[in-house]
Amino acid sequence: MDVRIMVCGLGNVGKAFVELLAERASDVEVRYALRLVLAAAVDIGGAAVGDSPDGLPAGPLLAHLRSGGSVEDFGEFARPGLTGAEAIDQAAAGALIEATPTNLTDGEPGRTHIVAALGRGMEVVSANKGPILLFHEELLELARQNRCGLHISAATAAALPTLDVARVCLAGSRILSVEGILNGTTNYILSRMCADGAAYETALKEAQQLGIAETDPGKDVGGYDTATKLVIIANCLFGPSFRLDDVPTVGITGVTPDDIARAGTDGEVIKLVGTAEFVDDEVRLSVAPRRLKKEHPLASVNGSEKAISYMTDTMDRITVSGGRSSPVGAAAAMLKDLINAYV
């Protein structure tokens, strides 16, 4: 089966996806009987569109981008000025990979791309958290109406299979609570503070030098990235009614070496935890640094790794940890979603 793919957004995650596509296409065809074809790639200045059955040559496109080129000047495939929505109408693709930058204000341009793709019955795989956070219910309804899928693993902690575990492995159980370390930057900083007594500023600078933390880490260290992922997870598991404003959020900037030392004296560690739990038959969400006993399954998750722990009524506690915190990890989650949409 041929799967014609359009990629919107060629930042780090989008390029990592195209690279995985080039590397794994033969393996995917053998293992899953899916021939993955890159039909179009869209970025800020335009697009490259491959109208033939073989689509765009992914390897040469990557080489062109690495040498400083752009999709809109990629030889015979170039379509300068072509927008994502226009490309969706023209490229004859069956699946959209949405990897444009996250916009938590209005979800654009990702929302426009996703709406256009679902309206055409395309499978949508999104790493973009903005449209999913703001318009989850609307997008799910559009997918139902057009009998296609909205797949968002990469928007909920990249390679960590947060939703896969809940939807597949916990099917039939009632989820009583969710606890997650959902941001690799903050976990790295707190891990360094716990292990070596480093000050927050020192650990942050080290994380930035290693490429773990952004130059402007405000959304991470303020807890907002964790809150965004928590809302998306909660909307998938408990019903699409939660907003970012529903989450009391405290970041890690106020955590001091003294706080870390006092916790250690009591046999505890401090982690930034996103929590969804039933309180009086109502789901409550929160994000804050928490002192965890060392036997807690999240307490031993260190460095830039992430984890999620589900408490259920029939299976007790199920915890999964790890998952690469990088563009490659996010791209791999998107490839997984794409394959699972068709097999």
XYZ file of C-alpha atoms in Angstrom:
343
model
C 0.000 0.000 0.000
C 1.318 3.429 -0.947
C 1.107 6.125 1.740
C 1.730 9.587 0.311
C 2.957 11.930 3.027
C 3.085 15.690 3.320
C 5.361 17.281 5.933
C 4.487 20.761 7.195
C 7.329 22.415 9.086
C 11.005 21.676 8.486
C 12.520 22.699 11.785
C 14.496 20.178 13.812
C 11.600 17.737 14.229
C 10.383 17.985 10.633
C 13.862 17.398 9.232
C 14.424 14.516 11.649
C 11.204 12.939 10.369
C 12.290 13.251 6.727
C 15.633 11.705 7.679
C 13.905 8.773 9.391
C 11.681 8.396 6.353
C 14.727 8.150 4.100
C 16.456 5.674 6.428
C 13.504 3.434 7.299
C 11.317 3.396 4.174
C 12.625 0.038 2.943
C 12.311 -1.560 6.369
C 8.754 -0.251 6.790
C 7.793 -1.621 3.384
C 9.133 -5.080 4.247
C 7.706 -5.230 7.783
C 4.357 -3.522 7.275
C 3.699 -3.627 3.505
C 3.551 0.179 3.456
C 5.437 2.165 0.823
C 6.011 5.564 2.397
C 6.249 8.281 -0.251
C 7.188 11.887 0.526
C 4.664 13.744 -1.625
C 5.341 17.284 -0.386
C 7.360 19.292 2.115
C 6.272 22.763 3.219
C 8.085 25.465 5.149
C 7.805 29.211 5.673
C 8.801 30.304 2.158
C 6.959 27.732 0.094
C 6.997 24.052 -0.723
C 8.504 21.231 -2.712
C 5.958 18.943 -4.354
C 6.595 15.580 -5.991
C 3.727 14.822 -8.338
C 5.090 11.508 -9.606
C 4.269 8.169 -7.931
C 7.720 8.232 -6.312
C 7.213 11.704 -4.837
C 10.175 13.736 -3.598
C 13.659 12.219 -3.258
C 14.064 12.444 0.515
C 17.840 11.989 0.590
C 18.651 14.729 -1.937
C 16.108 17.017 -0.255
C 17.872 16.595 3.088
C 21.253 17.268 1.496
C 19.820 20.399 -0.120
C 18.459 21.646 3.214
C 21.718 20.910 5.048
C 23.673 22.892 2.477
C 21.565 25.973 3.197
C 18.874 25.471 0.580
C 15.138 25.532 1.162
C 12.160 23.624 -0.159
C 11.041 26.521 -2.329
C 14.272 26.383 -4.350
C 14.563 22.595 -4.607
C 14.942 22.324 -8.359
C 12.054 21.024 -10.448
C 10.004 20.334 -7.302
C 10.057 23.934 -6.057
C 6.793 25.770 -5.422
C 7.765 29.205 -4.041
C 5.062 30.832 -1.936
C 2.841 27.744 -1.761
C 1.225 27.594 1.694
C 0.522 24.527 3.765
C -3.223 24.724 3.165
C -2.681 25.137 -0.586
C -0.263 22.221 -0.665
C -2.785 20.008 1.129
C -5.250 20.737 -1.672
C -2.705 20.141 -4.438
C -0.288 17.440 -3.309
C -2.575 14.364 -3.407
C -1.255 13.155 -0.056
C -3.021 10.765 2.292
C -1.235 11.731 5.510
C -0.101 15.005 7.070
C 2.927 15.285 9.338
C 2.326 18.529 11.263
C 5.617 19.812 12.684
C 5.273 23.587 12.536
C 6.224 25.563 15.685
C 3.833 25.321 18.623
C 1.618 28.379 19.068
C -0.364 28.266 22.312
C -2.247 31.491 21.548
C -4.325 30.525 18.509
C -2.750 27.280 17.307
C -1.774 28.692 13.913
C -0.653 27.785 11.346
C -0.949 24.206 12.581
C -4.683 24.402 13.185
C -5.350 25.497 9.593
C -3.213 22.643 8.271
C -4.885 20.026 10.466
C -8.416 21.232 9.693
C -7.694 21.215 5.955
C -6.167 17.739 6.092
C -8.927 16.189 8.204
C -11.485 17.821 5.937
C -9.971 15.864 3.049
C -10.000 12.612 5.032
C -6.230 12.541 5.581
C -4.568 10.843 8.515
C -2.970 13.554 10.668
C 0.122 13.012 12.820
C 1.019 16.052 14.922
C 3.975 17.006 17.083
C 2.485 20.488 17.344
C 0.885 20.906 20.770
C -0.922 24.198 20.092
C -3.866 23.014 17.971
C -4.280 19.905 20.123
C -4.342 21.916 23.340
C -6.770 24.571 22.092
C -9.047 22.709 19.674
C -8.885 19.043 20.638
C -12.629 18.393 20.720
C -13.251 20.221 17.437
C -10.450 18.341 15.670
C -11.586 14.956 16.995
C -15.111 15.614 15.749
C -13.794 16.595 12.328
C -11.754 13.387 12.205
C -14.836 11.338 13.129
C -16.943 13.044 10.485
C -14.373 12.286 7.798
C -13.455 8.798 9.052
C -9.787 9.526 9.519
C -7.455 9.800 12.484
C -5.714 12.400 14.630
C -2.522 10.948 16.114
C -0.633 12.936 18.748
C 2.020 10.789 20.453
C 4.754 13.309 19.677
C 2.763 16.109 21.331
C 2.640 14.287 24.669
C 6.303 13.801 25.673
C 7.884 12.793 22.355
C 9.155 9.199 22.413
C 7.599 8.369 25.801
C 4.456 6.327 24.952
C 2.151 8.142 27.363
C -1.115 7.669 25.492
C -0.264 4.285 23.967
C 0.074 2.747 27.423
C -3.186 4.239 28.659
C -5.283 3.476 25.594
C -3.983 0.009 24.784
C -2.363 -1.535 27.845
C -4.906 -0.178 30.349
C -8.014 -0.806 28.260
C -10.871 -1.930 30.512
C -9.328 -0.456 33.653
C -10.387 2.772 35.307
C -7.528 5.237 35.586
C -7.635 6.759 39.063
C -4.640 9.067 38.771
C -1.849 10.107 36.443
C 1.550 11.360 37.589
C 4.156 12.391 35.073
C 7.629 13.792 34.670
C 6.871 15.254 31.267
C 9.699 17.718 30.662
C 13.294 16.616 30.173
C 14.830 20.039 30.806
C 13.419 20.457 34.297
C 14.168 16.873 35.223
C 17.786 17.304 34.167
C 18.138 20.473 36.245
C 16.570 18.926 39.357
C 18.605 15.733 38.915
C 21.833 17.755 38.857
C 20.746 19.720 41.912
C 19.925 16.498 43.770
C 23.048 14.585 42.749
C 25.686 17.270 43.259
C 24.046 20.067 45.212
C 24.361 22.373 42.215
C 22.527 25.683 42.287
C 19.574 26.108 39.944
C 21.437 28.659 37.787
C 24.467 26.367 37.434
C 22.362 23.358 36.445
C 20.372 25.433 33.951
C 23.515 26.789 32.302
C 24.896 23.264 31.986
C 21.628 22.064 30.427
C 21.812 24.902 27.903
C 25.421 24.082 27.028
C 24.417 20.455 26.406
C 21.505 21.491 24.195
C 18.950 20.080 26.647
C 17.532 23.478 27.590
C 16.480 26.226 25.196
C 18.159 29.632 25.184
C 14.870 30.936 26.601
C 13.771 28.110 28.931
C 10.797 29.955 30.442
C 8.064 27.569 29.286
C 10.026 24.587 30.552
C 11.250 25.824 33.923
C 7.982 27.672 34.574
C 6.095 24.372 34.329
C 4.005 25.452 31.337
C 5.296 22.783 28.953
C 4.440 20.130 31.539
C 0.998 21.688 32.037
C 0.350 21.725 28.286
C 1.185 18.038 27.932
C -0.850 17.197 31.035
C -3.939 18.933 29.649
C -3.632 17.073 26.337
C -3.253 13.737 28.139
C -6.191 14.484 30.456
C -8.400 15.498 27.539
C -7.617 12.213 25.807
C -8.272 10.079 28.887
C -10.998 11.884 30.815
C -12.865 13.882 28.163
C -11.958 17.001 26.162
C -12.939 19.693 28.636
C -9.684 20.846 30.273
C -7.883 24.095 29.509
C -4.465 25.373 30.485
C -6.167 27.812 32.855
C -7.496 24.805 34.799
C -3.993 23.821 35.906
C -2.421 25.482 38.969
C 1.190 25.615 37.802
C 4.381 26.138 39.794
C 7.759 25.801 38.101
C 11.196 24.972 39.461
C 12.824 28.409 39.560
C 12.154 28.700 43.287
C 13.716 25.349 44.201
C 16.912 25.930 46.204
C 19.823 23.684 47.196
C 18.489 23.902 50.756
C 15.138 22.491 49.589
C 16.977 19.650 47.874
C 19.101 18.977 50.974
C 16.103 18.922 53.331
C 14.295 16.503 51.047
C 17.376 14.272 50.914
C 17.604 14.224 54.707
C 14.055 12.855 54.773
C 14.840 10.208 52.147
C 13.074 12.116 49.386
C 13.858 13.750 46.046
C 12.223 16.731 44.356
C 10.682 16.279 40.911
C 8.470 18.499 38.769
C 5.308 16.400 38.515
C 2.183 16.887 36.480
C -0.752 15.253 38.267
C -4.292 14.381 37.234
C -6.365 12.752 39.964
C -9.942 12.276 41.037
C -11.002 14.482 43.951
C -14.651 14.077 44.993
C -15.442 12.414 41.633
C -13.895 15.318 39.736
C -10.574 15.268 37.903
C -8.152 17.892 39.201
C -4.932 18.834 37.419
C -1.793 20.398 38.893
C 1.881 20.960 38.126
C 4.411 21.609 40.885
C 7.728 20.467 42.354
C 6.937 17.555 44.668
C 8.899 15.721 47.298
C 8.777 12.030 46.427
C 9.808 9.131 48.629
C 12.666 7.254 47.005
C 10.477 4.184 46.539
C 8.057 6.177 44.370
C 8.452 4.974 40.750
C 9.132 8.512 39.509
C 11.857 9.194 42.074
C 14.520 7.234 40.185
C 13.866 8.905 36.818
C 16.924 11.090 36.319
C 18.677 13.237 33.755
C 16.583 14.350 30.810
C 14.440 11.212 30.867
C 10.678 11.431 31.315
C 8.119 9.063 32.820
C 4.416 8.574 33.410
C 2.733 6.544 36.131
C -0.899 5.421 36.052
C -2.819 4.168 39.079
C -5.754 1.988 38.072
C -8.539 0.132 39.835
C -7.769 -3.334 38.447
C -4.104 -3.327 37.363
C -2.714 -1.254 40.237
C 0.187 1.021 39.248
C 1.723 0.925 35.778
C 4.757 3.112 35.093
C 6.763 3.641 31.925
C 9.931 5.717 31.734
C 12.657 6.680 29.284
C 12.112 7.763 25.721
C 14.520 9.959 23.837
C 14.067 13.688 24.546
C 15.194 15.037 21.194
C 13.944 15.868 17.700
C 14.784 12.300 16.692
C 12.645 10.953 19.541
C 9.716 13.135 18.494
C 10.177 12.138 14.850
C 10.260 8.462 15.820
C 6.981 8.898 17.699
C 5.465 10.434 14.570
C 6.695 7.561 12.409
C 5.188 5.117 14.909
C 1.836 6.920 14.758
C 1.933 6.970 10.964
C 2.587 3.239 10.732
C -0.092 2.412 13.305
C -2.624 4.521 11.405
C -2.405 2.101 8.489
C -1.711 -1.338 9.981
